[in-house]
mmCIF file of C-alpha atoms in Angstrom:
data_model
loop_
_atom_site.group_PDB
_atom_site.id
_atom_site.type_symbol
_atom_site.label_atom_id
_atom_site.label_comp_id
_atom_site.label_asym_id
_atom_site.label_seq_id
_atom_site.Cartn_x
_atom_site.Cartn_y
_atom_site.Cartn_z
ATOM 1 C CA UNK A 1055 0.000 0.000 0.000
ATOM 2 C CA UNK A 1056 2.831 2.417 0.872
ATOM 3 C CA UNK A 1057 4.563 1.660 -2.456
ATOM 4 C CA UNK A 1058 1.285 2.328 -4.265
ATOM 5 C CA UNK A 1059 0.870 5.699 -2.559
ATOM 6 C CA UNK A 1060 4.473 6.622 -3.408
ATOM 7 C CA UNK A 1061 3.956 5.615 -7.028
ATOM 8 C CA UNK A 1062 0.789 7.702 -7.234
ATOM 9 C CA UNK A 1063 2.621 10.680 -5.741
ATOM 10 C CA UNK A 1064 5.414 10.363 -8.306
ATOM 11 C CA UNK A 1065 2.873 10.158 -11.129
ATOM 12 C CA UNK A 1066 1.006 13.164 -9.770
ATOM 13 C CA UNK A 1067 4.246 15.144 -9.589
ATOM 14 C CA UNK A 1068 5.094 14.211 -13.166
ATOM 15 C CA UNK A 1069 1.627 15.289 -14.273
ATOM 16 C CA UNK A 1070 2.010 18.564 -12.396
ATOM 17 C CA UNK A 1071 5.322 19.235 -14.093
ATOM 18 C CA UNK A 1072 3.831 18.389 -17.481
ATOM 19 C CA UNK A 1073 0.946 20.757 -16.829
ATOM 20 C CA UNK A 1074 3.356 23.499 -15.843
ATOM 21 C CA UNK A 1075 5.355 23.015 -19.019
ATOM 22 C CA UNK A 1076 2.236 23.048 -21.150
ATOM 23 C CA UNK A 1077 0.601 25.991 -19.431
ATOM 24 C CA UNK A 1078 3.236 28.634 -19.763
ATOM 25 C CA UNK A 1079 6.472 27.384 -21.271
ATOM 26 C CA UNK A 1080 9.541 26.298 -19.367
ATOM 27 C CA UNK A 1081 11.620 29.015 -17.745
ATOM 28 C CA UNK A 1082 15.164 27.683 -17.573
ATOM 29 C CA UNK A 1083 16.744 30.710 -15.898
ATOM 30 C CA UNK A 1084 16.265 30.371 -12.165
ATOM 31 C CA UNK A 1085 16.207 33.529 -10.061
ATOM 32 C CA UNK A 1086 18.291 34.367 -7.006
ATOM 33 C CA UNK A 1087 16.186 36.047 -4.344
ATOM 34 C CA UNK A 1088 17.210 39.453 -3.056
ATOM 35 C CA UNK A 1089 17.608 39.004 0.684
ATOM 36 C CA UNK A 1090 19.192 40.865 3.550
ATOM 37 C CA UNK A 1091 19.416 44.586 4.196
ATOM 38 C CA UNK A 1092 18.939 47.360 1.605
ATOM 39 C CA UNK A 1093 21.802 48.453 -0.663
ATOM 40 C CA UNK A 1094 24.079 50.958 1.018
ATOM 41 C CA UNK A 1095 23.621 49.492 4.501
ATOM 42 C CA UNK A 1096 27.353 49.260 5.201
ATOM 43 C CA UNK A 1097 27.802 53.013 4.635
ATOM 44 C CA UNK A 1098 24.705 53.660 6.733
ATOM 45 C CA UNK A 1099 25.914 51.736 9.775
ATOM 46 C CA UNK A 1100 29.324 53.435 9.539
ATOM 47 C CA UNK A 1101 27.799 56.941 9.478
ATOM 48 C CA UNK A 1102 28.337 58.919 12.701
ATOM 49 C CA UNK A 1103 27.522 62.383 11.334
ATOM 50 C CA UNK A 1104 24.552 63.013 13.648
ATOM 51 C CA UNK A 1105 26.397 61.714 16.708
ATOM 52 C CA UNK A 1106 24.203 58.630 17.101
ATOM 53 C CA UNK A 1107 24.651 54.974 16.277
ATOM 54 C CA UNK A 1108 22.327 54.189 13.394
ATOM 55 C CA UNK A 1109 20.199 51.020 13.636
ATOM 56 C CA UNK A 1110 21.581 48.058 11.694
ATOM 57 C CA UNK A 1111 19.022 47.278 8.964
ATOM 58 C CA UNK A 1112 19.994 43.604 9.098
ATOM 59 C CA UNK A 1113 19.114 43.088 12.767
ATOM 60 C CA UNK A 1114 16.875 45.944 13.937
ATOM 61 C CA UNK A 1115 13.125 45.300 14.067
ATOM 62 C CA UNK A 1116 10.656 47.733 12.459
ATOM 63 C CA UNK A 1117 9.467 48.700 15.959
ATOM 64 C CA UNK A 1118 13.029 49.591 16.927
ATOM 65 C CA UNK A 1119 13.466 51.529 13.687
ATOM 66 C CA UNK A 1120 10.287 53.505 14.435
ATOM 67 C CA UNK A 1121 11.511 54.305 17.950
ATOM 68 C CA UNK A 1122 14.866 55.479 16.600
ATOM 69 C CA UNK A 1123 13.325 57.888 14.073
ATOM 70 C CA UNK A 1124 10.854 59.160 16.670
ATOM 71 C CA UNK A 1125 13.845 60.432 18.651
ATOM 72 C CA UNK A 1126 15.273 62.441 15.742
ATOM 73 C CA UNK A 1127 14.495 65.988 14.703
ATOM 74 C CA UNK A 1128 13.027 66.565 11.223
ATOM 75 C CA UNK A 1129 16.364 68.030 10.152
ATOM 76 C CA UNK A 1130 18.219 64.908 11.281
ATOM 77 C CA UNK A 1131 15.722 62.659 9.509
ATOM 78 C CA UNK A 1132 16.042 64.557 6.254
ATOM 79 C CA UNK A 1133 19.828 64.572 6.475
ATOM 80 C CA UNK A 1134 19.877 60.775 6.794
ATOM 81 C CA UNK A 1135 17.484 60.408 3.850
ATOM 82 C CA UNK A 1136 19.696 62.653 1.729
ATOM 83 C CA UNK A 1137 22.881 60.713 2.556
ATOM 84 C CA UNK A 1138 21.374 57.212 2.467
ATOM 85 C CA UNK A 1139 18.227 57.280 0.314
ATOM 86 C CA UNK A 1140 18.271 53.579 -0.594
ATOM 87 C CA UNK A 1141 18.458 52.598 3.075
ATOM 88 C CA UNK A 1142 15.873 55.036 4.448
ATOM 89 C CA UNK A 1143 13.546 54.407 1.509
ATOM 90 C CA UNK A 1144 13.489 50.658 2.217
ATOM 91 C CA UNK A 1145 13.584 50.728 6.006
ATOM 92 C CA UNK A 1146 10.353 49.262 7.366
ATOM 93 C CA UNK A 1147 9.331 51.223 10.445
ATOM 94 C CA UNK A 1148 10.748 54.533 9.216
ATOM 95 C CA UNK A 1149 8.212 57.390 8.799
ATOM 96 C CA UNK A 1150 6.220 56.837 5.626
ATOM 97 C CA UNK A 1151 6.563 60.399 4.316
ATOM 98 C CA UNK A 1152 10.319 60.260 4.862
ATOM 99 C CA UNK A 1153 10.473 57.033 2.855
ATOM 100 C CA UNK A 1154 8.604 58.678 -0.021
ATOM 101 C CA UNK A 1155 11.148 61.503 -0.004
ATOM 102 C CA UNK A 1156 14.128 59.142 0.199
ATOM 103 C CA UNK A 1157 12.857 57.042 -2.695
ATOM 104 C CA UNK A 1158 12.365 60.135 -4.831
ATOM 105 C CA UNK A 1159 16.034 60.918 -4.234
ATOM 106 C CA UNK A 1160 17.073 57.322 -4.961
ATOM 107 C CA UNK A 1161 15.001 57.144 -8.160
ATOM 108 C CA UNK A 1162 16.455 60.435 -9.370
ATOM 109 C CA UNK A 1163 19.999 59.211 -8.762
ATOM 110 C CA UNK A 1164 19.350 55.892 -10.524
ATOM 111 C CA UNK A 1165 17.689 57.664 -13.449
ATOM 112 C CA UNK A 1166 20.744 59.870 -13.891
ATOM 113 C CA UNK A 1167 23.064 56.866 -13.631
ATOM 114 C CA UNK A 1168 21.125 54.941 -16.272
ATOM 115 C CA UNK A 1169 20.930 58.032 -18.473
ATOM 116 C CA UNK A 1170 24.729 58.091 -18.579
ATOM 117 C CA UNK A 1171 24.700 54.405 -19.537
ATOM 118 C CA UNK A 1172 22.483 55.035 -22.577
ATOM 119 C CA UNK A 1173 25.516 56.384 -24.451
ATOM 120 C CA UNK A 1174 28.329 54.680 -22.535
ATOM 121 C CA UNK A 1175 31.101 53.924 -25.063
ATOM 122 C CA UNK A 1176 32.132 50.713 -23.310
ATOM 123 C CA UNK A 1177 28.604 49.278 -23.423
ATOM 124 C CA UNK A 1178 26.816 47.269 -26.114
ATOM 125 C CA UNK A 1179 23.741 48.440 -28.026
ATOM 126 C CA UNK A 1180 21.744 45.988 -25.907
ATOM 127 C CA UNK A 1181 23.093 47.663 -22.762
ATOM 128 C CA UNK A 1182 22.132 51.067 -24.159
ATOM 129 C CA UNK A 1183 18.582 49.864 -24.823
ATOM 130 C CA UNK A 1184 18.259 48.317 -21.368
ATOM 131 C CA UNK A 1185 19.420 51.599 -19.862
ATOM 132 C CA UNK A 1186 16.864 53.563 -21.904
ATOM 133 C CA UNK A 1187 14.139 51.220 -20.681
ATOM 134 C CA UNK A 1188 15.090 51.823 -17.073
ATOM 135 C CA UNK A 1189 15.347 55.574 -17.593
ATOM 136 C CA UNK A 1190 11.772 55.578 -18.858
ATOM 137 C CA UNK A 1191 10.600 53.471 -15.922
ATOM 138 C CA UNK A 1192 12.255 55.813 -13.433
ATOM 139 C CA UNK A 1193 10.730 58.785 -15.214
ATOM 140 C CA UNK A 1194 7.217 57.384 -14.823
ATOM 141 C CA UNK A 1195 7.798 56.599 -11.140
ATOM 142 C CA UNK A 1196 8.987 60.171 -10.560
ATOM 143 C CA UNK A 1197 6.041 61.761 -12.364
ATOM 144 C CA UNK A 1198 2.919 63.090 -10.683
ATOM 145 C CA UNK A 1199 3.858 62.850 -7.021
ATOM 146 C CA UNK A 1200 3.673 59.068 -6.850
ATOM 147 C CA UNK A 1201 4.156 57.621 -3.353
ATOM 148 C CA UNK A 1202 6.970 55.096 -3.601
ATOM 149 C CA UNK A 1203 7.275 53.184 -0.346
ATOM 150 C CA UNK A 1204 10.189 50.968 -1.429
ATOM 151 C CA UNK A 1205 12.662 50.916 -4.292
ATOM 152 C CA UNK A 1206 15.604 48.593 -4.901
ATOM 153 C CA UNK A 1207 17.352 48.775 -8.302
ATOM 154 C CA UNK A 1208 19.350 45.573 -7.866
ATOM 155 C CA UNK A 1209 18.706 42.692 -10.246
ATOM 156 C CA UNK A 1210 15.287 42.911 -11.889
ATOM 157 C CA UNK A 1211 14.371 45.633 -9.418
ATOM 158 C CA UNK A 1212 11.749 45.843 -6.690
ATOM 159 C CA UNK A 1213 9.242 48.587 -5.911
ATOM 160 C CA UNK A 1214 6.198 49.294 -3.753
ATOM 161 C CA UNK A 1215 3.707 52.110 -4.285
ATOM 162 C CA UNK A 1216 0.976 53.479 -2.021
ATOM 163 C CA UNK A 1217 -2.396 54.555 -3.385
ATOM 164 C CA UNK A 1218 -4.150 56.758 -0.853
ATOM 165 C CA UNK A 1219 -3.004 58.203 2.462
ATOM 166 C CA UNK A 1220 -1.615 55.687 4.938
ATOM 167 C CA UNK A 1221 -1.787 58.304 7.694
ATOM 168 C CA UNK A 1222 -5.516 58.992 7.415
ATOM 169 C CA UNK A 1223 -7.171 55.994 5.691
ATOM 170 C CA UNK A 1224 -9.229 53.944 8.160
ATOM 171 C CA UNK A 1225 -8.287 50.709 6.388
ATOM 172 C CA UNK A 1226 -5.258 49.460 4.488
ATOM 173 C CA UNK A 1227 -4.623 46.646 2.034
ATOM 174 C CA UNK A 1228 -1.546 45.045 0.496
ATOM 175 C CA UNK A 1229 -1.371 43.406 -2.951
ATOM 176 C CA UNK A 1230 1.119 40.515 -3.168
ATOM 177 C CA UNK A 1231 1.705 39.562 -6.830
ATOM 178 C CA UNK A 1232 2.808 36.345 -8.486
ATOM 179 C CA UNK A 1233 5.273 35.467 -11.249
ATOM 180 C CA UNK A 1234 6.863 37.876 -13.729
ATOM 181 C CA UNK A 1235 6.398 41.001 -11.604
ATOM 182 C CA UNK A 1236 9.361 43.295 -11.042
ATOM 183 C CA UNK A 1237 10.374 46.941 -11.410
ATOM 184 C CA UNK A 1238 9.550 47.028 -15.130
ATOM 185 C CA UNK A 1239 6.298 45.024 -15.078
ATOM 186 C CA UNK A 1240 4.879 46.282 -11.779
ATOM 187 C CA UNK A 1241 2.629 48.754 -13.633
ATOM 188 C CA UNK A 1242 1.751 48.545 -17.306
ATOM 189 C CA UNK A 1243 -0.983 49.734 -19.632
ATOM 190 C CA UNK A 1244 -1.541 46.315 -21.199
ATOM 191 C CA UNK A 1245 -3.394 43.865 -18.953
ATOM 192 C CA UNK A 1246 -3.586 46.456 -16.127
ATOM 193 C CA UNK A 1247 -5.472 44.283 -13.644
ATOM 194 C CA UNK A 1248 -2.703 41.690 -13.799
ATOM 195 C CA UNK A 1249 -0.211 44.065 -12.186
ATOM 196 C CA UNK A 1250 -0.048 44.984 -8.507
ATOM 197 C CA UNK A 1251 -0.412 48.685 -9.336
ATOM 198 C CA UNK A 1252 -3.499 48.031 -11.466
ATOM 199 C CA UNK A 1253 -5.012 45.808 -8.786
ATOM 200 C CA UNK A 1254 -4.337 48.462 -6.157
ATOM 201 C CA UNK A 1255 -5.967 51.222 -8.208
ATOM 202 C CA UNK A 1256 -9.028 49.061 -8.856
ATOM 203 C CA UNK A 1257 -9.412 48.114 -5.190
ATOM 204 C CA UNK A 1258 -9.033 51.670 -3.964
ATOM 205 C CA UNK A 1259 -11.655 52.870 -6.445
ATOM 206 C CA UNK A 1260 -14.009 50.044 -5.473
ATOM 207 C CA UNK A 1261 -13.799 51.146 -1.825
ATOM 208 C CA UNK A 1262 -14.578 54.758 -2.814
ATOM 209 C CA UNK A 1263 -11.140 55.825 -1.644
ATOM 210 C CA UNK A 1264 -11.686 54.616 1.922
ATOM 211 C CA UNK A 1265 -8.784 52.166 1.751
ATOM 212 C CA UNK A 1266 -5.105 52.958 1.264
ATOM 213 C CA UNK A 1267 -3.665 50.194 -0.902
ATOM 214 C CA UNK A 1268 -0.015 49.167 -1.236
ATOM 215 C CA UNK A 1269 1.042 47.598 -4.524
ATOM 216 C CA UNK A 1270 3.969 45.538 -3.274
ATOM 217 C CA UNK A 1271 6.498 44.150 -5.733
ATOM 218 C CA UNK A 1272 8.919 43.700 -2.866
ATOM 219 C CA UNK A 1273 10.266 40.195 -3.437
ATOM 220 C CA UNK A 1274 11.971 38.286 -6.244
ATOM 221 C CA UNK A 1275 9.229 36.577 -8.252
ATOM 222 C CA UNK A 1276 9.611 33.606 -10.609
ATOM 223 C CA UNK A 1277 10.098 34.317 -14.308
ATOM 224 C CA UNK A 1278 7.725 32.358 -16.504
ATOM 225 C CA UNK A 1279 6.422 28.976 -15.431
ATOM 226 C CA UNK A 1280 9.154 26.554 -14.476
ATOM 227 C CA UNK A 1281 11.243 25.323 -11.567
ATOM 228 C CA UNK A 1282 11.027 28.587 -9.607
ATOM 229 C CA UNK A 1283 7.250 28.731 -9.991
ATOM 230 C CA UNK A 1284 6.885 25.073 -8.997
ATOM 231 C CA UNK A 1285 9.057 25.343 -5.860
ATOM 232 C CA UNK A 1286 8.968 27.485 -2.735
ATOM 233 C CA UNK A 1287 12.456 28.961 -2.398
ATOM 234 C CA UNK A 1288 11.495 32.396 -3.729
ATOM 235 C CA UNK A 1289 8.255 32.306 -1.745
ATOM 236 C CA UNK A 1290 10.113 31.676 1.522
ATOM 237 C CA UNK A 1291 12.340 34.683 0.899
ATOM 238 C CA UNK A 1292 9.269 36.689 -0.055
ATOM 239 C CA UNK A 1293 7.431 35.607 3.096
ATOM 240 C CA UNK A 1294 10.214 37.056 5.262
ATOM 241 C CA UNK A 1295 9.975 40.353 3.401
ATOM 242 C CA UNK A 1296 6.197 40.424 3.587
ATOM 243 C CA UNK A 1297 6.306 39.839 7.341
ATOM 244 C CA UNK A 1298 8.712 42.735 7.779
ATOM 245 C CA UNK A 1299 6.503 44.995 5.634
ATOM 246 C CA UNK A 1300 3.452 44.186 7.758
ATOM 247 C CA UNK A 1301 5.423 44.725 10.965
ATOM 248 C CA UNK A 1302 6.519 48.101 9.629
ATOM 249 C CA UNK A 1303 2.963 49.128 8.780
ATOM 250 C CA UNK A 1304 1.872 48.207 12.302
ATOM 251 C CA UNK A 1305 4.249 50.761 13.828
ATOM 252 C CA UNK A 1306 4.355 53.487 11.164
ATOM 253 C CA UNK A 1307 0.647 53.837 10.296
ATOM 254 C CA UNK A 1308 -2.506 54.070 12.376
ATOM 255 C CA UNK A 1309 -5.502 52.543 10.581
ATOM 256 C CA UNK A 1310 -8.435 51.031 12.444
ATOM 257 C CA UNK A 1311 -7.142 47.527 11.748
ATOM 258 C CA UNK A 1312 -4.071 45.759 10.316
ATOM 259 C CA UNK A 1313 -3.881 45.394 6.535
ATOM 260 C CA UNK A 1314 -5.980 43.014 4.492
ATOM 261 C CA UNK A 1315 -3.553 41.058 2.299
ATOM 262 C CA UNK A 1316 -4.539 40.052 -1.239
ATOM 263 C CA UNK A 1317 -2.383 37.262 -2.661
ATOM 264 C CA UNK A 1318 -2.413 36.546 -6.400
ATOM 265 C CA UNK A 1319 -1.113 33.338 -7.980
ATOM 266 C CA UNK A 1320 2.403 32.507 -6.684
ATOM 267 C CA UNK A 1321 1.878 35.350 -4.220
ATOM 268 C CA UNK A 1322 -0.552 33.078 -2.371
ATOM 269 C CA UNK A 1323 2.392 30.764 -1.631
ATOM 270 C CA UNK A 1324 4.237 33.762 -0.178
ATOM 271 C CA UNK A 1325 1.229 34.559 2.017
ATOM 272 C CA UNK A 1326 0.770 30.966 3.117
ATOM 273 C CA UNK A 1327 4.384 30.639 4.193
ATOM 274 C CA UNK A 1328 4.295 34.036 5.935
ATOM 275 C CA UNK A 1329 1.375 32.850 8.124
ATOM 276 C CA UNK A 1330 0.553 36.356 9.390
ATOM 277 C CA UNK A 1331 -0.769 36.891 12.890
ATOM 278 C CA UNK A 1332 -3.759 39.119 13.787
ATOM 279 C CA UNK A 1333 -1.301 41.870 14.733
ATOM 280 C CA UNK A 1334 -0.061 41.879 11.149
ATOM 281 C CA UNK A 1335 -3.141 41.193 9.035
ATOM 282 C CA UNK A 1336 -6.921 41.439 9.294
ATOM 283 C CA UNK A 1337 -7.522 38.837 6.592
ATOM 284 C CA UNK A 1338 -5.889 36.924 3.743
ATOM 285 C CA UNK A 1339 -7.527 36.725 0.318
ATOM 286 C CA UNK A 1340 -6.138 34.379 -2.351
ATOM 287 C CA UNK A 1341 -6.978 34.453 -6.054
ATOM 288 C CA UNK A 1342 -5.710 32.405 -8.978
ATOM 289 C CA UNK A 1343 -3.881 30.296 -6.421
ATOM 290 C CA UNK A 1344 -1.783 27.202 -7.272
ATOM 291 C CA UNK A 1345 -1.810 26.294 -3.560
ATOM 292 C CA UNK A 1346 -0.434 28.048 -0.500
ATOM 293 C CA UNK A 1347 2.382 25.752 0.580
ATOM 294 C CA UNK A 1348 0.236 24.552 3.504
ATOM 295 C CA UNK A 1349 -2.117 21.648 4.048
ATOM 296 C CA UNK A 1350 -5.258 23.579 4.919
ATOM 297 C CA UNK A 1351 -6.564 26.788 6.440
ATOM 298 C CA UNK A 1352 -6.034 25.161 9.843
ATOM 299 C CA UNK A 1353 -2.293 25.689 9.361
ATOM 300 C CA UNK A 1354 -2.811 29.461 9.503
ATOM 301 C CA UNK A 1355 -3.506 31.643 12.530
ATOM 302 C CA UNK A 1356 -7.239 31.266 13.273
ATOM 303 C CA UNK A 1357 -7.391 34.980 14.078
ATOM 304 C CA UNK A 1358 -6.703 35.856 10.411
ATOM 305 C CA UNK A 1359 -9.646 34.759 8.222
ATOM 306 C CA UNK A 1360 -8.721 33.174 4.899
ATOM 307 C CA UNK A 1361 -10.855 33.828 1.816
ATOM 308 C CA UNK A 1362 -10.395 31.919 -1.457
ATOM 309 C CA UNK A 1363 -11.750 33.204 -4.770
ATOM 310 C CA UNK A 1364 -13.549 30.713 -6.985
ATOM 311 C CA UNK A 1365 -11.411 30.031 -10.049
ATOM 312 C CA UNK A 1366 -13.011 31.185 -13.289
ATOM 313 C CA UNK A 1367 -13.204 28.741 -16.187
ATOM 314 C CA UNK A 1368 -10.560 30.546 -18.274
ATOM 315 C CA UNK A 1369 -7.887 30.711 -15.561
ATOM 316 C CA UNK A 1370 -5.044 28.448 -16.717
ATOM 317 C CA UNK A 1371 -3.907 27.861 -13.122
ATOM 318 C CA UNK A 1372 -6.701 25.296 -12.922
ATOM 319 C CA UNK A 1373 -4.618 23.044 -15.205
ATOM 320 C CA UNK A 1374 -1.896 22.711 -12.577
ATOM 321 C CA UNK A 1375 -2.577 19.714 -10.268
ATOM 322 C CA UNK A 1376 -2.570 20.535 -6.568
ATOM 323 C CA UNK A 1377 0.241 18.276 -5.401
ATOM 324 C CA UNK A 1378 3.283 18.693 -3.189
ATOM 325 C CA UNK A 1379 6.029 16.102 -3.536
ATOM 326 C CA UNK A 1380 9.834 16.153 -3.565
ATOM 327 C CA UNK A 1381 9.833 19.933 -3.365
ATOM 328 C CA UNK A 1382 7.544 20.425 -6.347
ATOM 329 C CA UNK A 1383 4.034 21.872 -6.207
ATOM 330 C CA UNK A 1384 2.229 23.960 -3.628
ATOM 331 C CA UNK A 1385 -0.264 21.544 -2.155
ATOM 332 C CA UNK A 1386 -3.996 21.569 -1.680
ATOM 333 C CA UNK A 1387 -6.347 23.850 -3.598
ATOM 334 C CA UNK A 1388 -7.585 26.687 -1.354
ATOM 335 C CA UNK A 1389 -10.885 26.746 -3.270
ATOM 336 C CA UNK A 1390 -11.600 23.126 -2.333
ATOM 337 C CA UNK A 1391 -14.334 23.101 0.369
ATOM 338 C CA UNK A 1392 -12.211 20.723 2.427
ATOM 339 C CA UNK A 1393 -9.384 23.267 2.623
ATOM 340 C CA UNK A 1394 -11.379 25.386 5.039
ATOM 341 C CA UNK A 1395 -11.199 28.812 3.391
ATOM 342 C CA UNK A 1396 -14.224 31.069 3.102
ATOM 343 C CA UNK A 1397 -15.448 31.102 -0.514
ATOM 344 C CA UNK A 1398 -15.654 34.201 -2.710
ATOM 345 C CA UNK A 1399 -17.391 34.539 -6.099
ATOM 346 C CA UNK A 1400 -15.598 35.350 -9.344
ATOM 347 C CA UNK A 1401 -18.552 36.001 -11.658
ATOM 348 C CA UNK A 1402 -17.591 38.285 -14.519
ATOM 349 C CA UNK A 1403 -13.845 37.686 -14.236
ATOM 350 C CA UNK A 1404 -11.819 36.270 -17.104
ATOM 351 C CA UNK A 1405 -8.415 34.642 -17.225
ATOM 352 C CA UNK A 1406 -5.688 34.409 -14.628
ATOM 353 C CA UNK A 1407 -5.411 38.171 -14.153
ATOM 354 C CA UNK A 1408 -9.025 39.331 -14.340
ATOM 355 C CA UNK A 1409 -10.191 39.066 -10.729
ATOM 356 C CA UNK A 1410 -9.712 42.774 -9.966
ATOM 357 C CA UNK A 1411 -11.442 43.969 -13.131
ATOM 358 C CA UNK A 1412 -14.208 46.539 -12.464
ATOM 359 C CA UNK A 1413 -17.693 45.069 -12.518
ATOM 360 C CA UNK A 1414 -16.657 41.602 -11.345
ATOM 361 C CA UNK A 1415 -18.197 39.907 -8.343
ATOM 362 C CA UNK A 1416 -14.681 39.214 -7.078
ATOM 363 C CA UNK A 1417 -13.703 42.896 -6.945
ATOM 364 C CA UNK A 1418 -16.950 43.771 -5.161
ATOM 365 C CA UNK A 1419 -16.183 41.084 -2.581
ATOM 366 C CA UNK A 1420 -12.591 42.282 -2.201
ATOM 367 C CA UNK A 1421 -13.791 45.830 -1.523
ATOM 368 C CA UNK A 1422 -16.162 44.625 1.198
ATOM 369 C CA UNK A 1423 -13.408 42.597 2.885
ATOM 370 C CA UNK A 1424 -10.911 45.467 2.646
ATOM 371 C CA UNK A 1425 -13.439 47.708 4.369
ATOM 372 C CA UNK A 1426 -13.938 45.173 7.144
ATOM 373 C CA UNK A 1427 -17.467 44.286 5.992
ATOM 374 C CA UNK A 1428 -16.771 40.641 5.099
ATOM 375 C CA UNK A 1429 -18.408 37.972 7.222
#
């Protein structure tokens, strides 16, 4: 009997891998997760200009960061942001407005650096084009007073943007995206509701502006559908970053309740592995989920309700078997009644990225949950 179960598990894993290959095409280039403190942290910790020891970003909690900045004058805060924009702009627990300012400085500096690369004589035409692409991305992020909560130019780049006012909104929400999201794809005109920025805009509008929403592309996502998407290494690294983000929001903002976290596709694995507590999240909502890396809703904190969106018929994620074996797959389907999640409708949605589209039953349900009206 045990041999039979093992054989079935191996077959199921093979089928899952075949479905992955057929659904999106194999992505051979595996990604290395960005982990650890922000860029520039060594210079930050060595800085003694204000006569105080600066908190080590690698070991200091967001609560400790908040306490440190609370003891500084506005002039001291601004001086640190000017000297270390990439650290201050990514430091969970630092004042939100100061982070916006620091990231504006960091984006401006990176734009100027990439602008010089567009004509660099030692670079290839491909390098010049890549630099022009980044210059344009930085230009759009600097336009119109956008509120950039995090920005890291390393690798494919990471970014987080706030829609609304975190200081005054009674409720907050966080969008955690899935594969293929990074600095360049975080916000795009084509397929807008498949990006964290597009999802955030739609959710904020659906709540009539009563929710501040964070579009969070703050972890290294898989590229395409392949080994990274079928395993949990990137999700584990992302879960650590998500936990720190939520801890930072708890001490740097003052809404009526912790954030509601919306987890799309591979992002639902990140959320499952993060297992947020009631101090960090009011609820988890998964959509287009391949599994959460857990056995059932019982593996999560019972104080954080889990909602699972019914999968629409045109969502290709339904072709991926819900298995977990030898490090492949993400386990049980959260939409299965036996999983224990609260069901949400998806009427009117289409495809893997259509759940936040205006007019869908799913978006209406998300707005109610974000506002604390879900039961």
